[in-house]
PDB file of C-alpha atoms in Angstrom:
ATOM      1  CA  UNK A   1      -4.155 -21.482  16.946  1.00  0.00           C
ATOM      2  CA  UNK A   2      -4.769 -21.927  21.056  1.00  0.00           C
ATOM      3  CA  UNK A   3      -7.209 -19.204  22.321  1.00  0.00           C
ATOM      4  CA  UNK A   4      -5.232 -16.839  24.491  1.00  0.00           C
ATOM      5  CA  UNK A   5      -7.072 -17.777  27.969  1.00  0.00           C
ATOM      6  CA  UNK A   6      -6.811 -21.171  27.460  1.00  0.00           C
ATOM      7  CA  UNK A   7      -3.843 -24.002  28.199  1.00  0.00           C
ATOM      8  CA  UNK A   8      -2.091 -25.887  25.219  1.00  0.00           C
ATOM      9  CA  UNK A   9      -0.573 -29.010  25.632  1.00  0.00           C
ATOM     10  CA  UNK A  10       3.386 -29.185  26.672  1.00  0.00           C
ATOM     11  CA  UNK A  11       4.992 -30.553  23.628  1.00  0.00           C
ATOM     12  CA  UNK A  12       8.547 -30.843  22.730  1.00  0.00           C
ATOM     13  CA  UNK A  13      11.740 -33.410  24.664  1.00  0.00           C
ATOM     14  CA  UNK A  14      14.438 -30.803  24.867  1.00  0.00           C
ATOM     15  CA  UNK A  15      12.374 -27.059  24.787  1.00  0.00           C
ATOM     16  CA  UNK A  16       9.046 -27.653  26.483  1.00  0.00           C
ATOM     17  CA  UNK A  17       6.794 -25.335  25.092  1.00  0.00           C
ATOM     18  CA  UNK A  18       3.145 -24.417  26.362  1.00  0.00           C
ATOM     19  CA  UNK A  19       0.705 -21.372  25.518  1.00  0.00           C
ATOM     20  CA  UNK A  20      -1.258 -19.960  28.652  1.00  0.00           C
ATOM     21  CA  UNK A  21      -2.885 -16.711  28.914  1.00  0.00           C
ATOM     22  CA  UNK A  22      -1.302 -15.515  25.699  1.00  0.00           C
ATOM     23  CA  UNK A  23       2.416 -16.344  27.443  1.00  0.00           C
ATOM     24  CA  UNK A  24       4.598 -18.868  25.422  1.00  0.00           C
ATOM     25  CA  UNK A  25       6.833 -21.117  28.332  1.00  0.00           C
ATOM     26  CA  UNK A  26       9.998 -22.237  26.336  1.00  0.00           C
ATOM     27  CA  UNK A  27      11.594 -24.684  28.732  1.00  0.00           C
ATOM     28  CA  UNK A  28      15.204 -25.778  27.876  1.00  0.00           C
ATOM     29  CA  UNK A  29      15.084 -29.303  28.980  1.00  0.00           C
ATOM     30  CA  UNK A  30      18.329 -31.494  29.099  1.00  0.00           C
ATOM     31  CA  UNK A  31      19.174 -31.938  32.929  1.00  0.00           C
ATOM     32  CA  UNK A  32      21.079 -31.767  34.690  1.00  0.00           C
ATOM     33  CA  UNK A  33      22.883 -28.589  33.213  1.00  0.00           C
ATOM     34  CA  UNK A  34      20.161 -28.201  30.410  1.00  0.00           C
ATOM     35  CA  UNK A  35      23.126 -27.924  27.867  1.00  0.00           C
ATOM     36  CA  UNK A  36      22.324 -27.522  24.063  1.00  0.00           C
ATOM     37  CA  UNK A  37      23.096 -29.648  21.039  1.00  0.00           C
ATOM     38  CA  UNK A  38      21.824 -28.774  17.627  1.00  0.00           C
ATOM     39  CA  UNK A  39      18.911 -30.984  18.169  1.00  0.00           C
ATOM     40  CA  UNK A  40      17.856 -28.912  21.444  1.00  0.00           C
ATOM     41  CA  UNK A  41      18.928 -25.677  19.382  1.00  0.00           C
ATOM     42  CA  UNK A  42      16.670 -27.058  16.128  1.00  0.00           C
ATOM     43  CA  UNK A  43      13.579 -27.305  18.567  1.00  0.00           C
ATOM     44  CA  UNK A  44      14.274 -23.592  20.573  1.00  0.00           C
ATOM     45  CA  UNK A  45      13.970 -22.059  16.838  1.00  0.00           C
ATOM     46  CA  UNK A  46      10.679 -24.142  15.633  1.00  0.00           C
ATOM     47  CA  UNK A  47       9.195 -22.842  19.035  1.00  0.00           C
ATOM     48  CA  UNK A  48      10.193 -19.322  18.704  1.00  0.00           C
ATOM     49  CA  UNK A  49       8.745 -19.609  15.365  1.00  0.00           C
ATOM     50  CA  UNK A  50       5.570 -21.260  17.001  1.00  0.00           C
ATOM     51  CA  UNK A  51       5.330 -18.758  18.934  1.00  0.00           C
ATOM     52  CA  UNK A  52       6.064 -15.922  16.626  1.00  0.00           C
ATOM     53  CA  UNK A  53       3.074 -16.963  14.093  1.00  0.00           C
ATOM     54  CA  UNK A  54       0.822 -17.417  16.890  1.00  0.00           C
ATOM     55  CA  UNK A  55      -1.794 -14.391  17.071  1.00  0.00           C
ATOM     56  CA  UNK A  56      -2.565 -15.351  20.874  1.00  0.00           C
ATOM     57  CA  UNK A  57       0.705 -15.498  21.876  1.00  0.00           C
ATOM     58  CA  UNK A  58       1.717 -11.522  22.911  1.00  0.00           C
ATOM     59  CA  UNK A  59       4.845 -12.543  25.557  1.00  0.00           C
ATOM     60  CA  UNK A  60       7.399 -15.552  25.365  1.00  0.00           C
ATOM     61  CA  UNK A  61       9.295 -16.711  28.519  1.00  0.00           C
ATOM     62  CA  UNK A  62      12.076 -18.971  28.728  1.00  0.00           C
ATOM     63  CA  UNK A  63      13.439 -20.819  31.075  1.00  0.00           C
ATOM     64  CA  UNK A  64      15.244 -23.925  32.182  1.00  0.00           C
ATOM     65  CA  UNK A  65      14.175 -27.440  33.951  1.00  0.00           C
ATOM     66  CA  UNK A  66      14.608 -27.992  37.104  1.00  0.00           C
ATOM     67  CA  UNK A  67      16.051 -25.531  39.887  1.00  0.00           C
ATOM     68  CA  UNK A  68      20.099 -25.854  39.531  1.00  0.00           C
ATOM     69  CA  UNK A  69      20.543 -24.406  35.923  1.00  0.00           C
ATOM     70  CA  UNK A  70      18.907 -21.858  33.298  1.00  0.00           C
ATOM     71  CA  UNK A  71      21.630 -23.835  31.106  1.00  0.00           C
ATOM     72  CA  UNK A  72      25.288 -24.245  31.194  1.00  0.00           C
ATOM     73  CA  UNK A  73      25.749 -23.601  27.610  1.00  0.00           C
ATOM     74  CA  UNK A  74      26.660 -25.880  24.285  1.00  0.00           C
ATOM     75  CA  UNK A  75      27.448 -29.964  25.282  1.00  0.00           C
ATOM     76  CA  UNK A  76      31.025 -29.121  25.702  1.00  0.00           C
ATOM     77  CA  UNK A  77      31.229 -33.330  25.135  1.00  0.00           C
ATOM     78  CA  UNK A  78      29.139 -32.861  21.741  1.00  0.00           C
ATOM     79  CA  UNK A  79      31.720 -30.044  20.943  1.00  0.00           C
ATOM     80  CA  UNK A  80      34.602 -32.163  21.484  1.00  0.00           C
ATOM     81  CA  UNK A  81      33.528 -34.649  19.265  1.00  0.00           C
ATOM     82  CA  UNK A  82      31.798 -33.110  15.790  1.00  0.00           C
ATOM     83  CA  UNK A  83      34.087 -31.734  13.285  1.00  0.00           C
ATOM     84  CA  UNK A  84      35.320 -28.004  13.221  1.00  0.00           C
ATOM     85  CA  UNK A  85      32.512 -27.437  10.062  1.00  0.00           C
ATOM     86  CA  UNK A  86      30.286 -28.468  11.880  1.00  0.00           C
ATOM     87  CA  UNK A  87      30.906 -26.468  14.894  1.00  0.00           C
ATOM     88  CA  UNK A  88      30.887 -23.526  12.383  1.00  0.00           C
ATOM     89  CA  UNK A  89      27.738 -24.308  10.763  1.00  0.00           C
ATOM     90  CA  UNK A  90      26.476 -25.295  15.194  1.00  0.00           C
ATOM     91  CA  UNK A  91      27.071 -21.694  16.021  1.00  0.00           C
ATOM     92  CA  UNK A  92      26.087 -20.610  12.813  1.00  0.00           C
ATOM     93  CA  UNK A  93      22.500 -21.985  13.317  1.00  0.00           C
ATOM     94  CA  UNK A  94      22.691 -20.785  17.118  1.00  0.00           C
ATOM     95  CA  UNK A  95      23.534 -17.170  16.005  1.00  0.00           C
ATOM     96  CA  UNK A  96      20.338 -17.098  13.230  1.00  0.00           C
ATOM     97  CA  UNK A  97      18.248 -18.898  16.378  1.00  0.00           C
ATOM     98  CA  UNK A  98      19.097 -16.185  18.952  1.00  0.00           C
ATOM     99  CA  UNK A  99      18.644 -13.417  16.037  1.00  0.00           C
ATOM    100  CA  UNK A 100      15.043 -14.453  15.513  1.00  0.00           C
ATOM    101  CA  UNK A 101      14.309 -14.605  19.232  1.00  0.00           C
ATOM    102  CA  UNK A 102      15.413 -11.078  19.475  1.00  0.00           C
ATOM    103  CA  UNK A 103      14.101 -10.212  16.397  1.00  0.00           C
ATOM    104  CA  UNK A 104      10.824 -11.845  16.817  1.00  0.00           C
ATOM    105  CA  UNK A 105       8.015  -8.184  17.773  1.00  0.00           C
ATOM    106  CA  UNK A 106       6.596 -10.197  21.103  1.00  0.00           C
ATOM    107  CA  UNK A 107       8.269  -9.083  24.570  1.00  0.00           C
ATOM    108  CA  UNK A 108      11.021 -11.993  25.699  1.00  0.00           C
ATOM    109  CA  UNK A 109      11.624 -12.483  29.379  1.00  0.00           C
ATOM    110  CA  UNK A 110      14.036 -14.930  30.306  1.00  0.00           C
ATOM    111  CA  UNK A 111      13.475 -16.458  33.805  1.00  0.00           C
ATOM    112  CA  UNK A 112      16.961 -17.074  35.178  1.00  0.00           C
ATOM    113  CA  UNK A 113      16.033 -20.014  37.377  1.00  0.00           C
ATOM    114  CA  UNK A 114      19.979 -21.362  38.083  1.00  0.00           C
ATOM    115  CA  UNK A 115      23.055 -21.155  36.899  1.00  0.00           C
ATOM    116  CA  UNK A 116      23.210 -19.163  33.572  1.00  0.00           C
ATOM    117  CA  UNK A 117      26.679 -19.383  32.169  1.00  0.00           C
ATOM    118  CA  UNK A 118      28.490 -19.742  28.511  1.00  0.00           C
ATOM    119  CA  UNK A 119      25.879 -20.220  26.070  1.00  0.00           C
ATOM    120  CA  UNK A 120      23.215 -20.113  28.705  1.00  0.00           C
ATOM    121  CA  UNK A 121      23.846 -16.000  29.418  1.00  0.00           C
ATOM    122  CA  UNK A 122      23.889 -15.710  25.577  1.00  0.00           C
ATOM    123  CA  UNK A 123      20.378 -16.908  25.129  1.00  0.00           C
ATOM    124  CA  UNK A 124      19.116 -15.181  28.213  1.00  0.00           C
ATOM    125  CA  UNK A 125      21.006 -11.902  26.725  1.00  0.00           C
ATOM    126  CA  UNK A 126      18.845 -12.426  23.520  1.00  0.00           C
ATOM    127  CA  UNK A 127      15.829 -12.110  25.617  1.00  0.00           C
ATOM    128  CA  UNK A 128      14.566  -8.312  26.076  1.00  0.00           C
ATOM    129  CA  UNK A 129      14.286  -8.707  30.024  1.00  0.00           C
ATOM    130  CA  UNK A 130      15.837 -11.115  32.482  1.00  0.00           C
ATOM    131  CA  UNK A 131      14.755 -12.364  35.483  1.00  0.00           C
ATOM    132  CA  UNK A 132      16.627 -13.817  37.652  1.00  0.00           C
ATOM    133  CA  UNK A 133      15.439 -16.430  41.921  1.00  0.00           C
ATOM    134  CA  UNK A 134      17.303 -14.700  44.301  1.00  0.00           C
ATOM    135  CA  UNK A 135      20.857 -17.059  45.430  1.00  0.00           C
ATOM    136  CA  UNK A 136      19.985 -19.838  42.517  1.00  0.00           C
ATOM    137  CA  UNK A 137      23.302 -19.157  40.922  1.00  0.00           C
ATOM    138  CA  UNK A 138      25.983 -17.712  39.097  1.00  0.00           C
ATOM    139  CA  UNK A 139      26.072 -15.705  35.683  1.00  0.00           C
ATOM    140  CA  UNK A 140      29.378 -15.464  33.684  1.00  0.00           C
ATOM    141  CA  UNK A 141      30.940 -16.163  30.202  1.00  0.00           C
ATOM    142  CA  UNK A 142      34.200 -18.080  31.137  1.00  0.00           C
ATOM    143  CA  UNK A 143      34.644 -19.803  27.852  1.00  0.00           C
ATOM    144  CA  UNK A 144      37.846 -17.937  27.828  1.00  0.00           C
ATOM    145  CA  UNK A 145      39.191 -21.464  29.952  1.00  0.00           C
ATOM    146  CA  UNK A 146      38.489 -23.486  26.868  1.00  0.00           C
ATOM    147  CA  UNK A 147      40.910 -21.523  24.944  1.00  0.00           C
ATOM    148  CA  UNK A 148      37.598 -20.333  23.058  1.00  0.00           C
ATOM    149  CA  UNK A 149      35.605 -16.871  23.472  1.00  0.00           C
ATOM    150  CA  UNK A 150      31.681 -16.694  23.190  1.00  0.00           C
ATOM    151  CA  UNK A 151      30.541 -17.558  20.338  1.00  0.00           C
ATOM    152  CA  UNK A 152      26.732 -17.079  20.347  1.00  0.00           C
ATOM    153  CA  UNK A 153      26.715 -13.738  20.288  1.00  0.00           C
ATOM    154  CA  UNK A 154      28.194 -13.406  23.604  1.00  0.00           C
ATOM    155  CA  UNK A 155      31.038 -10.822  22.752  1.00  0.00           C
ATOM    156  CA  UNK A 156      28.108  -8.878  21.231  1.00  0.00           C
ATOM    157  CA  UNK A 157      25.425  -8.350  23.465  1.00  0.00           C
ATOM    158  CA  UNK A 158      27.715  -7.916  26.876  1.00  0.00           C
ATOM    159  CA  UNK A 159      29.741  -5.284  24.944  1.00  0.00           C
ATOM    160  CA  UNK A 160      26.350  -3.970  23.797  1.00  0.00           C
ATOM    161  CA  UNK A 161      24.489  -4.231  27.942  1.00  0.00           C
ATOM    162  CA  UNK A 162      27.424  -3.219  29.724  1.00  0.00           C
ATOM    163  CA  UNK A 163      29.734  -1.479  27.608  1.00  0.00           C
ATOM    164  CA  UNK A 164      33.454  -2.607  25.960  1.00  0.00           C
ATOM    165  CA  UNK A 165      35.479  -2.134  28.880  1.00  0.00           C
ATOM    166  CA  UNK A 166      33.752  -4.324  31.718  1.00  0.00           C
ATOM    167  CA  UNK A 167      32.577  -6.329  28.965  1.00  0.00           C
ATOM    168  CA  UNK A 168      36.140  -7.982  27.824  1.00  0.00           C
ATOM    169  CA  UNK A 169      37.231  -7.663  31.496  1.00  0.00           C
ATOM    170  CA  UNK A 170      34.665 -10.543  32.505  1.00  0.00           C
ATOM    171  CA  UNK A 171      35.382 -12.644  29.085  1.00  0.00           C
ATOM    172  CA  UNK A 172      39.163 -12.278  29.742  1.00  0.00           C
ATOM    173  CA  UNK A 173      38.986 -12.999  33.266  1.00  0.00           C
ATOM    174  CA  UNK A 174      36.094 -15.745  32.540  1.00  0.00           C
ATOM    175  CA  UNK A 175      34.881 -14.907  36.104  1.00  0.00           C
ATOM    176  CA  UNK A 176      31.888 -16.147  37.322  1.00  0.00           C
ATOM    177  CA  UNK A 177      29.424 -14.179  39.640  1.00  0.00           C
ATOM    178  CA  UNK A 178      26.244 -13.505  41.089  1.00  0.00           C
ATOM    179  CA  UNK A 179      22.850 -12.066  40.398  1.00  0.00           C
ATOM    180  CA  UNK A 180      23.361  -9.266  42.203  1.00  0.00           C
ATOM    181  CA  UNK A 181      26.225  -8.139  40.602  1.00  0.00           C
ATOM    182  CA  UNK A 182      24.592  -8.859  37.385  1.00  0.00           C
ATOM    183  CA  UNK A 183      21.724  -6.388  38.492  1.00  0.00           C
ATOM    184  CA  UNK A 184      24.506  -3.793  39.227  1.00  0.00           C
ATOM    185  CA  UNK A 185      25.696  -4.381  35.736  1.00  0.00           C
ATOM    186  CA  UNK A 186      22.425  -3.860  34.328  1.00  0.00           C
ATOM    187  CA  UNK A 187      22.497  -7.513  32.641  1.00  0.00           C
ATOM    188  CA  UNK A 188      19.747  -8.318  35.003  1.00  0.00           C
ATOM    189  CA  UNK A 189      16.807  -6.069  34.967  1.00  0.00           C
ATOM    190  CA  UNK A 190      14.917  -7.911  38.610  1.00  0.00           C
ATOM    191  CA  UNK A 191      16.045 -10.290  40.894  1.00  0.00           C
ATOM    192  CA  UNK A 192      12.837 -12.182  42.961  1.00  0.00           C
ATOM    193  CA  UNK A 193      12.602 -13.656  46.031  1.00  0.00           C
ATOM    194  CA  UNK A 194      11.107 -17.205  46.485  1.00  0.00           C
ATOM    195  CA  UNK A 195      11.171 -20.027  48.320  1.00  0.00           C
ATOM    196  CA  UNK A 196      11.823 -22.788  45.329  1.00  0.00           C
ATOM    197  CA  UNK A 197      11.470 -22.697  41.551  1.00  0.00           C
ATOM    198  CA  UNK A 198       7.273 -23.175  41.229  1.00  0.00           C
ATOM    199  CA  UNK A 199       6.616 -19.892  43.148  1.00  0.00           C
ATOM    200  CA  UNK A 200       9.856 -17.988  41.379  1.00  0.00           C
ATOM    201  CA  UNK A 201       7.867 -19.195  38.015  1.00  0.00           C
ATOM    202  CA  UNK A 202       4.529 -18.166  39.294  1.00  0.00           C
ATOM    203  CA  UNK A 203       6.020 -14.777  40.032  1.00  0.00           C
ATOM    204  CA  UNK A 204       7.604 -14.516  36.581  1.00  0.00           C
ATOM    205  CA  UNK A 205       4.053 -15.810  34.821  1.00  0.00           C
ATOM    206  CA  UNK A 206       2.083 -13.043  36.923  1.00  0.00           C
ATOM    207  CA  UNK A 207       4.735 -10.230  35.435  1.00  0.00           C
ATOM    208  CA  UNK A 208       4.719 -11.405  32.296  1.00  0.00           C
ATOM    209  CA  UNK A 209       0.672 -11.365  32.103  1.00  0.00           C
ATOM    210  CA  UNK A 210       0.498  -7.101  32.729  1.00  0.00           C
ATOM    211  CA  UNK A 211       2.014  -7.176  29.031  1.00  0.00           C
ATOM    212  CA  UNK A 212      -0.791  -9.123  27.620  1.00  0.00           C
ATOM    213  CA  UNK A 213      -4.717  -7.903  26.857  1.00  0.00           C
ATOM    214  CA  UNK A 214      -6.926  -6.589  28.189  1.00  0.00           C
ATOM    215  CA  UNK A 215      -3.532  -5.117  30.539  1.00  0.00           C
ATOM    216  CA  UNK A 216      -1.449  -3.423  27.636  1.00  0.00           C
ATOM    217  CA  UNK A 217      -1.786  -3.076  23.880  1.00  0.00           C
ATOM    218  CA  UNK A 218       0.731  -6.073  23.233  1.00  0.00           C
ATOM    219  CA  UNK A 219       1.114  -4.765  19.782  1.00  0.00           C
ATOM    220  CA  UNK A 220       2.675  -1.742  20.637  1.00  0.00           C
ATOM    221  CA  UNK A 221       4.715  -3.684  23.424  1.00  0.00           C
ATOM    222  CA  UNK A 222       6.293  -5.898  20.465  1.00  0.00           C
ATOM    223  CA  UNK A 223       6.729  -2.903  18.283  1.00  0.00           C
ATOM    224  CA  UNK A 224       8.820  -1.288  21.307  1.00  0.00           C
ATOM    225  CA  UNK A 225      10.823  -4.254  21.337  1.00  0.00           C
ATOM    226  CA  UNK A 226      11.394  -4.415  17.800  1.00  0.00           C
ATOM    227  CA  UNK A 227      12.194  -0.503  16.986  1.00  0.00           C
ATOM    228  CA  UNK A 228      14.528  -0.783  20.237  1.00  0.00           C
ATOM    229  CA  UNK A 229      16.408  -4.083  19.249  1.00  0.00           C
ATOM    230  CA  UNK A 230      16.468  -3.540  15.162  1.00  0.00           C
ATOM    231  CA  UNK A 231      17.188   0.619  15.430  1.00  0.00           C
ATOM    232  CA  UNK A 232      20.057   0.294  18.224  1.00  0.00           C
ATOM    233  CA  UNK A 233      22.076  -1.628  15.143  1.00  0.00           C
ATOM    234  CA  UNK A 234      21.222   0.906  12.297  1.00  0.00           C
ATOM    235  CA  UNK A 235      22.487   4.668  11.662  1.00  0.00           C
ATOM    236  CA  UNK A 236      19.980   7.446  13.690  1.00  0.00           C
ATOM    237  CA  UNK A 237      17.992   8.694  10.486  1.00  0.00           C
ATOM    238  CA  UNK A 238      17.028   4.946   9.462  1.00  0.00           C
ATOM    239  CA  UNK A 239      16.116   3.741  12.903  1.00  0.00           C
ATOM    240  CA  UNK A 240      13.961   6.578  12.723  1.00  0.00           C
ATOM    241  CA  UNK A 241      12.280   5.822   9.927  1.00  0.00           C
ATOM    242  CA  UNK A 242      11.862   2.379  11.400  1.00  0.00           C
ATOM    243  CA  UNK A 243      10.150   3.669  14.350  1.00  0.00           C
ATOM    244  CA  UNK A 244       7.709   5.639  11.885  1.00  0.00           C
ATOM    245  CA  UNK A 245       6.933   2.751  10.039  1.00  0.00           C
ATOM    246  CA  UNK A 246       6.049   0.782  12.982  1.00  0.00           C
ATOM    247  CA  UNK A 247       4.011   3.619  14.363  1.00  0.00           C
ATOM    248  CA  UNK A 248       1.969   3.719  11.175  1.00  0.00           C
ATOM    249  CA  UNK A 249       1.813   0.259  11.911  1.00  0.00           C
ATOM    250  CA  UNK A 250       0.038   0.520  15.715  1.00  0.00           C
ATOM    251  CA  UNK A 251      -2.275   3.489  13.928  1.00  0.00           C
ATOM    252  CA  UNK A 252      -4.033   1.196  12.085  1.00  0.00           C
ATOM    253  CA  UNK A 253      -4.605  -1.117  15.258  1.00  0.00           C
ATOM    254  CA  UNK A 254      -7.598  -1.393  16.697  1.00  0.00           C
ATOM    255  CA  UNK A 255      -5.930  -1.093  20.170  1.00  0.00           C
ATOM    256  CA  UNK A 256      -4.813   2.496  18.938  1.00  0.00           C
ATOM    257  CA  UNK A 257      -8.178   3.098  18.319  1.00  0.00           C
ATOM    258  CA  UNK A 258      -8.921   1.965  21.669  1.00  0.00           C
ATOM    259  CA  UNK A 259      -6.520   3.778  23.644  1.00  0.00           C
ATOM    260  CA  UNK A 260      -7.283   7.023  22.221  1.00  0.00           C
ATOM    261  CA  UNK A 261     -11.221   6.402  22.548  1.00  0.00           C
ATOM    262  CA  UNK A 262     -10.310   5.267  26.151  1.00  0.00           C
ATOM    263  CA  UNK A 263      -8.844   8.488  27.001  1.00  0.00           C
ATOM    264  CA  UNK A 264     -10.986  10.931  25.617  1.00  0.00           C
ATOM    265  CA  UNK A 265     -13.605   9.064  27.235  1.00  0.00           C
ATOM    266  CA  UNK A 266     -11.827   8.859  30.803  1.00  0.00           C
ATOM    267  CA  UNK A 267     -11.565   5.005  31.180  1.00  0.00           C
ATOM    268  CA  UNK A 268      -9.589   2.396  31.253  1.00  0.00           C
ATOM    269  CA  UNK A 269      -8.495   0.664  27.657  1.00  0.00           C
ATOM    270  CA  UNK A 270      -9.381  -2.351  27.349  1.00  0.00           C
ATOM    271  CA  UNK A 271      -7.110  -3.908  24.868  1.00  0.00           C
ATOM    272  CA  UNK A 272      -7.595  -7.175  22.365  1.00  0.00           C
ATOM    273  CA  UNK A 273      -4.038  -7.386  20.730  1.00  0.00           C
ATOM    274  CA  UNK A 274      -5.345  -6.647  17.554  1.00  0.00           C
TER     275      UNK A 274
END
């Protein structure tokens, strides 16, 4: 496993991933639209997996090459030319893909650096925050103009952000629009300003790194995550049970121990992630 202060080597042809500072970079690399095919979709779920079973790892960020798109979605070409089964079995994958990302008890951010639309919103809605560069594009699920509606998870998680209503408005419509209306939403969570994609990523890195030791107990952060994301879809009673497990969980952690000491004592925690 990498140690958490230190820089692994980029690996991977279509999702870059790197460990640095106990942040996983996922970057979805096909340009010029950084589209996905089963292959790219194959290597975004061994690196969420990566990333899941790595104990330095305590955030994962993804984003996309370049500075035009976060990703345009499936190949529509690839789509057009493989067999409705395996289209079925494509999305299939896609949905159990996107379920682990969300699933996974490490904080996602997803760094909207361009255009995020079709399949490229439903990834970035899998993530648990989204960032998106201020004026670097346009969000918007318009697969409605392929005679098709969005089929990795996107008639899901909008209806689940935003609500039913304004949710099948923007499917139906397919419309297409901009950050800021996607902060009004509340699909976006903060838009930032910067000059070109390096410094946007640079900003992103430096708020991913306040969820990471010695900064927060990233245990408890991915425990947050996980009793938000798995109770939300379960009856009241059982998610609370859920949250009680994973609190028994965090009491056992040294970082509880920690935090409590650190309070009682008056100083700062200084968590480990462990």
């Amino acid at each position: 496993m990498t140690d958490a202060t230190a820089q692994s080597a980029e690996r991977g042809s279509l999702v870059r991933y790197r460990v640095q500072n106990g942040i996983a970079l996922l970057t979805l690399n096909d340009p010029p639209a950084n589209t996905y095919t089963y292959e790219m979709m194959q290597e975004l779920d061994r690196s969420i997996l990566d990333a899941r079973m790595d104990d330095s790892v305590h955030v994962i960020v993804i984003t996309g090459h370049g500075d035009k798109f976060f990703s345009a979605g499936a190949n529509i070409r690839m789509l057009a030319e493989v067999t409705p089964s395996f289209k079925y079995f494509f999305c299939l994958h896609a949905n159990e893909t996107l379920s682990r990302l969300e699933q996974t008890p490490k904080l996602v951010i997803a760094a909207l650096n361009g255009h995020t639309v079709g399949g490229g919103l439903e990834i970035a809605m899998a993530a648990d925050i989204r960032i998106a560069r201020k004026g670097a594009g346009k969000l918007g699920l318009p697969e409605v103009s392929l005679g098709v509606l969005p089929g990795t998870g996107g008639t899901q998680r909008l209806a689940r952000l935003i609500g039913k209503s304004r949710a099948i408005e923007l499917m139906t419509t397919g419309e297409l629009f901009d950050f800021e209306k996607g902060l009004e939403l509340g699909i976006i969570n903060h838009i930032f300003e910067a000059e070109n994609n390096e410094k946007f990523m640079e900003q992103v890195m430096a708020y991913a790194q306040q969820f990471t030791p010695p900064n927060k107990a990233a245990r408890a952060v991915g425990r947050i995550k996980r009793s938000v994301q798995s109770g939300a879809e379960i009856p009241f009673e059982y998610a609370l049970a859920l949250e009680r497990e994973l609190q028994q969980q965090l009491f056992m952690s040294e970082d509880a121990k920690e935090g409590l000491t650190a309070y009682v004592e008056k100083r700062k925690p200084q968590f480990k992630g462990q």
